[in-house]
Amino acid sequence: MHLHRHHDGLGGSGAAAHRPDGTRRALRLGLGGPVGSGKTATVAALCRQLRPELSLAVVTNDIYTREDAEFLLREAVLPPERITAVETGACPHTAIRDDISANLEAVEELEERSGPLDLILIESGGDNLTATFSRGLVDAQIFVIDVAGGDDIPRKGGPGVTTADLLVVNKTDLAPHVGADLARMAADAKAQRAELPVVLQSLRGEAGVAEVAAWVRERLAAWQA
Amino acid sequence: MNRAALLLLADGRFPAGGHAHSGGAEAAVRAGRITDAASLEAFCRGRLHTAGLVAASLAAAAALGAEPGELDAAADARTPSPALRDTARRLGRQLLRAGRTTWPGGQLDALATVFPRGLHQPVVLGAVARAAGLGPEDAAYCAAYESVGGPATATVRLLSLDPFDATGVLARLAPDTDRVAGRAVRAAREALTDGVDALPAASAPLLEISAEAHAARGGRLFAS
């Protein structure tokens, strides 16, 4: 795990870890994963859990523009000025990896508009197993898959599953209904990821997003240290 | 003069945000004005000789060192649609970010400081070309080519158009692109002595009108 990833000195790239006034900028966490795996629901749950203690904002990268942003607005997880939708021109992975300029602009605008923030969650549009965030955009990334998408996904691997700083296997409550083998998913994920952490979660269960929220707090403490 | 830098700046993979924009092609596809390679070619030819010519002349003038604020005002005067002005400044900010990191230097840093809300993209394009050691012809070519390259790429995604057909369209437009770039540079040189009013003001009303409708519409794939 790389808890300290210093990007100081990259100038205009936007990855610099400090604001022009010398204070540390918000931690930027990316959430990626296939369509329907529960990225937006995880973002909403994280916002509810963390907003009493942190100043945070969200950037969504939709395929059809504002769907995810509008879900978050409807759920009222954050005030509207804390949610920005980036449009991706039919290529969601391009906007988080190959050409991050619109997302960098969005995170900087959020900090300008809202004052200093602790945390910015950047959600990718639903994509495939190869989609990852550029290190120029985020400080760490979470890859969200779900049991209903097939319990062979951890075994198949791909950059999201193998290299994300946290792998979330979502919708564990559905496992008995779709015949998914949770123990096998966990073992396959462990084999693919060595020491990198994996969380199995059901947002409908009592614990909900608590384990992921705890991981986020740990990253933030390391970032601000 | 650094010809390889031109390839870098003109490459569609240059990370300056263009991939999320269709240059009006999505609105035209939706309205049934682009349906195949032939109608894409007609659309692109129209765009090249109007918005493309204006953008190329602004870029060439900026590359020659004309005052960016004046060029930006000239671009505003030639862009009736508020949505397109907003898009142009947003893309200008994204290009300036990419340009400053790719070709670091005081001139581009100063632009970012003096114009924090951004400048029209072609004005930034000219300034970035200058910072990259390129001349007004290069800047004009970049802008002119970009004015048709963006819509052609977008149409491949929007209509599942055969990518070879779309590339053929761009090849057939090459002689027009040459002429537009040449005309843009001549106008830019005139503007240095006679002021920005010497720059072309060719307009495509349907592009402006449909950009407004597109900006207000949900369920779109491209930002503009």
PDB file of N, CA and C in Angstrom, chain A residues 52-135:
ATOM      1  N   PRO A  52     -21.192  14.180   8.422  1.00  0.00           N
ATOM      2  CA  PRO A  52     -21.177  14.874   9.717  1.00  0.00           C
ATOM      3  C   PRO A  52     -19.762  15.236  10.169  1.00  0.00           C
ATOM      4  N   GLU A  53     -18.757  14.486   9.700  1.00  0.00           N
ATOM      5  CA  GLU A  53     -17.405  14.698  10.212  1.00  0.00           C
ATOM      6  C   GLU A  53     -16.456  15.339   9.209  1.00  0.00           C
ATOM      7  N   LEU A  54     -16.815  15.315   7.907  1.00  0.00           N
ATOM      8  CA  LEU A  54     -15.903  15.799   6.868  1.00  0.00           C
ATOM      9  C   LEU A  54     -16.599  16.789   5.943  1.00  0.00           C
ATOM     10  N   SER A  55     -15.769  17.647   5.347  1.00  0.00           N
ATOM     11  CA  SER A  55     -16.264  18.526   4.297  1.00  0.00           C
ATOM     12  C   SER A  55     -15.972  17.827   2.960  1.00  0.00           C
ATOM     13  N   LEU A  56     -17.022  17.400   2.241  1.00  0.00           N
ATOM     14  CA  LEU A  56     -16.764  16.598   1.047  1.00  0.00           C
ATOM     15  C   LEU A  56     -17.628  17.017  -0.140  1.00  0.00           C
ATOM     16  N   ALA A  57     -17.224  16.526  -1.315  1.00  0.00           N
ATOM     17  CA  ALA A  57     -17.924  16.838  -2.559  1.00  0.00           C
ATOM     18  C   ALA A  57     -17.769  15.646  -3.505  1.00  0.00           C
ATOM     19  N   VAL A  58     -18.609  15.630  -4.549  1.00  0.00           N
ATOM     20  CA  VAL A  58     -18.623  14.500  -5.473  1.00  0.00           C
ATOM     21  C   VAL A  58     -18.554  15.001  -6.916  1.00  0.00           C
ATOM     22  N   VAL A  59     -17.760  14.311  -7.746  1.00  0.00           N
ATOM     23  CA  VAL A  59     -17.786  14.516  -9.199  1.00  0.00           C
ATOM     24  C   VAL A  59     -18.287  13.212  -9.828  1.00  0.00           C
ATOM     25  N   THR A  60     -19.306  13.302 -10.669  1.00  0.00           N
ATOM     26  CA  THR A  60     -19.770  12.109 -11.392  1.00  0.00           C
ATOM     27  C   THR A  60     -19.332  12.200 -12.850  1.00  0.00           C
ATOM     28  N   ASN A  61     -19.087  11.050 -13.454  1.00  0.00           N
ATOM     29  CA  ASN A  61     -18.747  10.980 -14.888  1.00  0.00           C
ATOM     30  C   ASN A  61     -19.783  10.087 -15.549  1.00  0.00           C
ATOM     31  N   ASP A  62     -20.840  10.686 -16.037  1.00  0.00           N
ATOM     32  CA  ASP A  62     -21.917   9.884 -16.592  1.00  0.00           C
ATOM     33  C   ASP A  62     -21.693   9.606 -18.054  1.00  0.00           C
ATOM     34  N   ILE A  63     -22.379   8.583 -18.534  1.00  0.00           N
ATOM     35  CA  ILE A  63     -22.347   8.322 -19.968  1.00  0.00           C
ATOM     36  C   ILE A  63     -23.409   9.174 -20.636  1.00  0.00           C
ATOM     37  N   TYR A  64     -24.601   9.167 -20.077  1.00  0.00           N
ATOM     38  CA  TYR A  64     -25.638  10.072 -20.567  1.00  0.00           C
ATOM     39  C   TYR A  64     -25.744  11.283 -19.656  1.00  0.00           C
ATOM     40  N   THR A  65     -24.673  11.977 -19.546  1.00  0.00           N
ATOM     41  CA  THR A  65     -24.568  13.226 -18.782  1.00  0.00           C
ATOM     42  C   THR A  65     -24.955  13.110 -17.315  1.00  0.00           C
ATOM     43  N   ARG A  66     -26.162  13.486 -16.888  1.00  0.00           N
ATOM     44  CA  ARG A  66     -26.372  13.805 -15.484  1.00  0.00           C
ATOM     45  C   ARG A  66     -27.105  12.742 -14.653  1.00  0.00           C
ATOM     46  N   GLU A  67     -27.290  11.534 -15.166  1.00  0.00           N
ATOM     47  CA  GLU A  67     -28.070  10.511 -14.442  1.00  0.00           C
ATOM     48  C   GLU A  67     -27.601  10.326 -12.994  1.00  0.00           C
ATOM     49  N   ASP A  68     -26.310  10.054 -12.819  1.00  0.00           N
ATOM     50  CA  ASP A  68     -25.799   9.747 -11.481  1.00  0.00           C
ATOM     51  C   ASP A  68     -25.834  10.974 -10.582  1.00  0.00           C
ATOM     52  N   ALA A  69     -25.486  12.123 -11.156  1.00  0.00           N
ATOM     53  CA  ALA A  69     -25.545  13.346 -10.363  1.00  0.00           C
ATOM     54  C   ALA A  69     -26.975  13.589  -9.896  1.00  0.00           C
ATOM     55  N   GLU A  70     -27.937  13.343 -10.787  1.00  0.00           N
ATOM     56  CA  GLU A  70     -29.331  13.588 -10.406  1.00  0.00           C
ATOM     57  C   GLU A  70     -29.811  12.606  -9.346  1.00  0.00           C
ATOM     58  N   PHE A  71     -29.319  11.367  -9.397  1.00  0.00           N
ATOM     59  CA  PHE A  71     -29.650  10.409  -8.333  1.00  0.00           C
ATOM     60  C   PHE A  71     -29.161  10.950  -6.985  1.00  0.00           C
ATOM     61  N   LEU A  72     -27.908  11.422  -6.960  1.00  0.00           N
ATOM     62  CA  LEU A  72     -27.346  11.929  -5.705  1.00  0.00           C
ATOM     63  C   LEU A  72     -28.106  13.168  -5.220  1.00  0.00           C
ATOM     64  N   LEU A  73     -28.545  13.994  -6.179  1.00  0.00           N
ATOM     65  CA  LEU A  73     -29.309  15.189  -5.805  1.00  0.00           C
ATOM     66  C   LEU A  73     -30.672  14.796  -5.228  1.00  0.00           C
ATOM     67  N   ARG A  74     -31.321  13.826  -5.886  1.00  0.00           N
ATOM     68  CA  ARG A  74     -32.632  13.355  -5.395  1.00  0.00           C
ATOM     69  C   ARG A  74     -32.518  12.781  -3.993  1.00  0.00           C
ATOM     70  N   GLU A  75     -31.445  12.030  -3.787  1.00  0.00           N
ATOM     71  CA  GLU A  75     -31.238  11.413  -2.472  1.00  0.00           C
ATOM     72  C   GLU A  75     -30.783  12.442  -1.431  1.00  0.00           C
ATOM     73  N   ALA A  76     -30.481  13.645  -1.935  1.00  0.00           N
ATOM     74  CA  ALA A  76     -30.087  14.761  -1.058  1.00  0.00           C
ATOM     75  C   ALA A  76     -28.933  14.385  -0.132  1.00  0.00           C
ATOM     76  N   VAL A  77     -27.941  13.667  -0.668  1.00  0.00           N
ATOM     77  CA  VAL A  77     -26.812  13.274   0.177  1.00  0.00           C
ATOM     78  C   VAL A  77     -25.858  14.440   0.424  1.00  0.00           C
ATOM     79  N   LEU A  78     -25.874  15.420  -0.485  1.00  0.00           N
ATOM     80  CA  LEU A  78     -25.039  16.615  -0.335  1.00  0.00           C
ATOM     81  C   LEU A  78     -25.799  17.789  -0.929  1.00  0.00           C
ATOM     82  N   PRO A  79     -25.465  19.013  -0.539  1.00  0.00           N
ATOM     83  CA  PRO A  79     -26.084  20.170  -1.192  1.00  0.00           C
ATOM     84  C   PRO A  79     -25.712  20.185  -2.680  1.00  0.00           C
ATOM     85  N   PRO A  80     -26.589  20.715  -3.534  1.00  0.00           N
ATOM     86  CA  PRO A  80     -26.352  20.675  -4.988  1.00  0.00           C
ATOM     87  C   PRO A  80     -25.010  21.267  -5.411  1.00  0.00           C
ATOM     88  N   GLU A  81     -24.539  22.294  -4.694  1.00  0.00           N
ATOM     89  CA  GLU A  81     -23.281  22.925  -5.125  1.00  0.00           C
ATOM     90  C   GLU A  81     -22.064  22.052  -4.827  1.00  0.00           C
ATOM     91  N   ARG A  82     -22.288  20.924  -4.124  1.00  0.00           N
ATOM     92  CA  ARG A  82     -21.187  20.004  -3.830  1.00  0.00           C
ATOM     93  C   ARG A  82     -21.141  18.824  -4.817  1.00  0.00           C
ATOM     94  N   ILE A  83     -22.004  18.852  -5.828  1.00  0.00           N
ATOM     95  CA  ILE A  83     -22.052  17.741  -6.787  1.00  0.00           C
ATOM     96  C   ILE A  83     -21.863  18.300  -8.195  1.00  0.00           C
ATOM     97  N   THR A  84     -20.885  17.795  -8.923  1.00  0.00           N
ATOM     98  CA  THR A  84     -20.622  18.259 -10.289  1.00  0.00           C
ATOM     99  C   THR A  84     -20.638  17.060 -11.240  1.00  0.00           C
ATOM    100  N   ALA A  85     -21.294  17.219 -12.381  1.00  0.00           N
ATOM    101  CA  ALA A  85     -21.305  16.156 -13.394  1.00  0.00           C
ATOM    102  C   ALA A  85     -20.359  16.526 -14.525  1.00  0.00           C
ATOM    103  N   VAL A  86     -19.458  15.612 -14.863  1.00  0.00           N
ATOM    104  CA  VAL A  86     -18.572  15.799 -16.010  1.00  0.00           C
ATOM    105  C   VAL A  86     -19.116  14.968 -17.168  1.00  0.00           C
ATOM    106  N   GLU A  87     -19.146  15.563 -18.355  1.00  0.00           N
ATOM    107  CA  GLU A  87     -19.654  14.840 -19.524  1.00  0.00           C
ATOM    108  C   GLU A  87     -18.494  14.183 -20.265  1.00  0.00           C
ATOM    109  N   THR A  88     -18.718  12.952 -20.719  1.00  0.00           N
ATOM    110  CA  THR A  88     -17.574  12.140 -21.140  1.00  0.00           C
ATOM    111  C   THR A  88     -17.554  11.778 -22.620  1.00  0.00           C
ATOM    112  N   GLY A  89     -18.504  12.298 -23.425  1.00  0.00           N
ATOM    113  CA  GLY A  89     -18.423  12.045 -24.858  1.00  0.00           C
ATOM    114  C   GLY A  89     -18.385  10.583 -25.235  1.00  0.00           C
ATOM    115  N   ALA A  90     -19.225   9.765 -24.581  1.00  0.00           N
ATOM    116  CA  ALA A  90     -19.393   8.345 -24.926  1.00  0.00           C
ATOM    117  C   ALA A  90     -18.190   7.489 -24.555  1.00  0.00           C
ATOM    118  N   CYS A  91     -17.219   8.057 -23.854  1.00  0.00           N
ATOM    119  CA  CYS A  91     -16.019   7.305 -23.482  1.00  0.00           C
ATOM    120  C   CYS A  91     -15.658   7.575 -22.030  1.00  0.00           C
ATOM    121  N   PRO A  92     -16.339   6.944 -21.073  1.00  0.00           N
ATOM    122  CA  PRO A  92     -16.100   7.278 -19.666  1.00  0.00           C
ATOM    123  C   PRO A  92     -14.661   7.030 -19.218  1.00  0.00           C
ATOM    124  N   HIS A  93     -14.020   5.985 -19.755  1.00  0.00           N
ATOM    125  CA  HIS A  93     -12.655   5.718 -19.283  1.00  0.00           C
ATOM    126  C   HIS A  93     -11.669   6.767 -19.770  1.00  0.00           C
ATOM    127  N   THR A  94     -11.951   7.388 -20.937  1.00  0.00           N
ATOM    128  CA  THR A  94     -11.056   8.444 -21.421  1.00  0.00           C
ATOM    129  C   THR A  94     -11.000   9.589 -20.420  1.00  0.00           C
ATOM    130  N   ALA A  95     -12.171   9.944 -19.864  1.00  0.00           N
ATOM    131  CA  ALA A  95     -12.237  11.109 -18.983  1.00  0.00           C
ATOM    132  C   ALA A  95     -11.579  10.881 -17.631  1.00  0.00           C
ATOM    133  N   ILE A  96     -11.382   9.620 -17.233  1.00  0.00           N
ATOM    134  CA  ILE A  96     -10.726   9.391 -15.933  1.00  0.00           C
ATOM    135  C   ILE A  96      -9.285   8.922 -16.093  1.00  0.00           C
ATOM    136  N   ARG A  97      -8.869   8.597 -17.313  1.00  0.00           N
ATOM    137  CA  ARG A  97      -7.530   8.031 -17.487  1.00  0.00           C
ATOM    138  C   ARG A  97      -6.703   8.761 -18.561  1.00  0.00           C
ATOM    139  N   ASP A  98      -7.211   8.816 -19.793  1.00  0.00           N
ATOM    140  CA  ASP A  98      -6.361   9.304 -20.893  1.00  0.00           C
ATOM    141  C   ASP A  98      -6.369  10.818 -21.024  1.00  0.00           C
ATOM    142  N   ASP A  99      -7.516  11.433 -20.744  1.00  0.00           N
ATOM    143  CA  ASP A  99      -7.624  12.890 -20.833  1.00  0.00           C
ATOM    144  C   ASP A  99      -8.421  13.379 -19.636  1.00  0.00           C
ATOM    145  N   ILE A 100      -7.703  13.709 -18.552  1.00  0.00           N
ATOM    146  CA  ILE A 100      -8.339  13.999 -17.272  1.00  0.00           C
ATOM    147  C   ILE A 100      -8.642  15.477 -17.100  1.00  0.00           C
ATOM    148  N   SER A 101      -8.481  16.275 -18.189  1.00  0.00           N
ATOM    149  CA  SER A 101      -8.529  17.729 -18.010  1.00  0.00           C
ATOM    150  C   SER A 101      -9.888  18.208 -17.504  1.00  0.00           C
ATOM    151  N   ALA A 102     -10.994  17.609 -17.964  1.00  0.00           N
ATOM    152  CA  ALA A 102     -12.315  18.067 -17.514  1.00  0.00           C
ATOM    153  C   ALA A 102     -12.542  17.713 -16.044  1.00  0.00           C
ATOM    154  N   ASN A 103     -12.061  16.560 -15.632  1.00  0.00           N
ATOM    155  CA  ASN A 103     -12.221  16.171 -14.229  1.00  0.00           C
ATOM    156  C   ASN A 103     -11.355  17.025 -13.307  1.00  0.00           C
ATOM    157  N   LEU A 104     -10.148  17.352 -13.747  1.00  0.00           N
ATOM    158  CA  LEU A 104      -9.292  18.219 -12.924  1.00  0.00           C
ATOM    159  C   LEU A 104      -9.948  19.580 -12.758  1.00  0.00           C
ATOM    160  N   GLU A 105     -10.525  20.064 -13.852  1.00  0.00           N
ATOM    161  CA  GLU A 105     -11.207  21.348 -13.789  1.00  0.00           C
ATOM    162  C   GLU A 105     -12.370  21.273 -12.800  1.00  0.00           C
ATOM    163  N   ALA A 106     -13.109  20.151 -12.829  1.00  0.00           N
ATOM    164  CA  ALA A 106     -14.271  19.993 -11.946  1.00  0.00           C
ATOM    165  C   ALA A 106     -13.852  19.968 -10.471  1.00  0.00           C
ATOM    166  N   VAL A 107     -12.793  19.236 -10.138  1.00  0.00           N
ATOM    167  CA  VAL A 107     -12.403  19.173  -8.724  1.00  0.00           C
ATOM    168  C   VAL A 107     -11.883  20.536  -8.247  1.00  0.00           C
ATOM    169  N   GLU A 108     -11.165  21.232  -9.123  1.00  0.00           N
ATOM    170  CA  GLU A 108     -10.662  22.548  -8.703  1.00  0.00           C
ATOM    171  C   GLU A 108     -11.793  23.544  -8.532  1.00  0.00           C
ATOM    172  N   GLU A 109     -12.801  23.461  -9.420  1.00  0.00           N
ATOM    173  CA  GLU A 109     -13.957  24.357  -9.292  1.00  0.00           C
ATOM    174  C   GLU A 109     -14.720  24.086  -7.999  1.00  0.00           C
ATOM    175  N   LEU A 110     -14.849  22.821  -7.643  1.00  0.00           N
ATOM    176  CA  LEU A 110     -15.551  22.476  -6.398  1.00  0.00           C
ATOM    177  C   LEU A 110     -14.841  23.076  -5.196  1.00  0.00           C
ATOM    178  N   GLU A 111     -13.521  22.990  -5.191  1.00  0.00           N
ATOM    179  CA  GLU A 111     -12.781  23.548  -4.046  1.00  0.00           C
ATOM    180  C   GLU A 111     -12.855  25.072  -4.027  1.00  0.00           C
ATOM    181  N   GLU A 112     -12.854  25.679  -5.233  1.00  0.00           N
ATOM    182  CA  GLU A 112     -12.967  27.141  -5.294  1.00  0.00           C
ATOM    183  C   GLU A 112     -14.319  27.600  -4.781  1.00  0.00           C
ATOM    184  N   ARG A 113     -15.356  26.844  -5.185  1.00  0.00           N
ATOM    185  CA  ARG A 113     -16.729  27.245  -4.889  1.00  0.00           C
ATOM    186  C   ARG A 113     -17.071  26.995  -3.428  1.00  0.00           C
ATOM    187  N   SER A 114     -16.610  25.869  -2.895  1.00  0.00           N
ATOM    188  CA  SER A 114     -17.055  25.453  -1.563  1.00  0.00           C
ATOM    189  C   SER A 114     -16.055  25.785  -0.471  1.00  0.00           C
ATOM    190  N   GLY A 115     -14.929  26.358  -0.813  1.00  0.00           N
ATOM    191  CA  GLY A 115     -13.885  26.538   0.180  1.00  0.00           C
ATOM    192  C   GLY A 115     -13.131  25.235   0.340  1.00  0.00           C
ATOM    193  N   PRO A 116     -12.152  25.216   1.239  1.00  0.00           N
ATOM    194  CA  PRO A 116     -11.329  24.012   1.383  1.00  0.00           C
ATOM    195  C   PRO A 116     -12.174  22.789   1.739  1.00  0.00           C
ATOM    196  N   LEU A 117     -11.923  21.685   1.040  1.00  0.00           N
ATOM    197  CA  LEU A 117     -12.637  20.427   1.291  1.00  0.00           C
ATOM    198  C   LEU A 117     -11.642  19.404   1.828  1.00  0.00           C
ATOM    199  N   ASP A 118     -12.172  18.426   2.572  1.00  0.00           N
ATOM    200  CA  ASP A 118     -11.327  17.328   3.036  1.00  0.00           C
ATOM    201  C   ASP A 118     -11.217  16.231   1.984  1.00  0.00           C
ATOM    202  N   LEU A 119     -12.338  15.989   1.293  1.00  0.00           N
ATOM    203  CA  LEU A 119     -12.421  14.779   0.465  1.00  0.00           C
ATOM    204  C   LEU A 119     -13.269  15.055  -0.777  1.00  0.00           C
ATOM    205  N   ILE A 120     -12.789  14.603  -1.938  1.00  0.00           N
ATOM    206  CA  ILE A 120     -13.606  14.644  -3.154  1.00  0.00           C
ATOM    207  C   ILE A 120     -13.685  13.229  -3.710  1.00  0.00           C
ATOM    208  N   LEU A 121     -14.905  12.734  -3.860  1.00  0.00           N
ATOM    209  CA  LEU A 121     -15.128  11.415  -4.449  1.00  0.00           C
ATOM    210  C   LEU A 121     -15.382  11.613  -5.936  1.00  0.00           C
ATOM    211  N   ILE A 122     -14.631  10.904  -6.783  1.00  0.00           N
ATOM    212  CA  ILE A 122     -14.814  11.000  -8.231  1.00  0.00           C
ATOM    213  C   ILE A 122     -15.324   9.649  -8.719  1.00  0.00           C
ATOM    214  N   GLU A 123     -16.575   9.653  -9.177  1.00  0.00           N
ATOM    215  CA  GLU A 123     -17.178   8.396  -9.616  1.00  0.00           C
ATOM    216  C   GLU A 123     -17.072   8.282 -11.128  1.00  0.00           C
ATOM    217  N   SER A 124     -16.572   7.161 -11.615  1.00  0.00           N
ATOM    218  CA  SER A 124     -16.488   6.993 -13.076  1.00  0.00           C
ATOM    219  C   SER A 124     -17.831   6.537 -13.613  1.00  0.00           C
ATOM    220  N   GLY A 125     -18.034   6.721 -14.906  1.00  0.00           N
ATOM    221  CA  GLY A 125     -19.199   6.130 -15.542  1.00  0.00           C
ATOM    222  C   GLY A 125     -19.004   4.621 -15.566  1.00  0.00           C
ATOM    223  N   GLY A 126     -20.099   3.870 -15.575  1.00  0.00           N
ATOM    224  CA  GLY A 126     -19.977   2.409 -15.599  1.00  0.00           C
ATOM    225  C   GLY A 126     -19.175   1.994 -16.821  1.00  0.00           C
ATOM    226  N   ASP A 127     -18.166   1.156 -16.599  1.00  0.00           N
ATOM    227  CA  ASP A 127     -17.287   0.829 -17.717  1.00  0.00           C
ATOM    228  C   ASP A 127     -16.895  -0.631 -17.633  1.00  0.00           C
ATOM    229  N   ASN A 128     -15.745  -0.987 -18.141  1.00  0.00           N
ATOM    230  CA  ASN A 128     -15.356  -2.392 -18.153  1.00  0.00           C
ATOM    231  C   ASN A 128     -14.258  -2.672 -17.137  1.00  0.00           C
ATOM    232  N   LEU A 129     -13.763  -3.877 -17.146  1.00  0.00           N
ATOM    233  CA  LEU A 129     -12.818  -4.297 -16.104  1.00  0.00           C
ATOM    234  C   LEU A 129     -11.427  -3.694 -16.278  1.00  0.00           C
ATOM    235  N   THR A 130     -11.187  -3.028 -17.412  1.00  0.00           N
ATOM    236  CA  THR A 130      -9.864  -2.441 -17.621  1.00  0.00           C
ATOM    237  C   THR A 130      -9.805  -0.962 -17.239  1.00  0.00           C
ATOM    238  N   ALA A 131     -10.937  -0.384 -16.842  1.00  0.00           N
ATOM    239  CA  ALA A 131     -10.959   1.059 -16.592  1.00  0.00           C
ATOM    240  C   ALA A 131     -10.333   1.394 -15.240  1.00  0.00           C
ATOM    241  N   THR A 132      -9.321   2.227 -15.252  1.00  0.00           N
ATOM    242  CA  THR A 132      -8.693   2.687 -14.016  1.00  0.00           C
ATOM    243  C   THR A 132      -8.510   4.200 -14.089  1.00  0.00           C
ATOM    244  N   PHE A 133      -8.346   4.803 -12.926  1.00  0.00           N
ATOM    245  CA  PHE A 133      -8.140   6.250 -12.851  1.00  0.00           C
ATOM    246  C   PHE A 133      -6.664   6.592 -13.009  1.00  0.00           C
ATOM    247  N   SER A 134      -6.399   7.710 -13.677  1.00  0.00           N
ATOM    248  CA  SER A 134      -5.042   8.241 -13.759  1.00  0.00           C
ATOM    249  C   SER A 134      -4.572   8.675 -12.376  1.00  0.00           C
ATOM    250  N   ARG A 135      -3.293   8.463 -12.100  1.00  0.00           N
ATOM    251  CA  ARG A 135      -2.701   8.960 -10.850  1.00  0.00           C
ATOM    252  C   ARG A 135      -2.573  10.484 -10.870  1.00  0.00           C
TER     253      ARG A 135
END
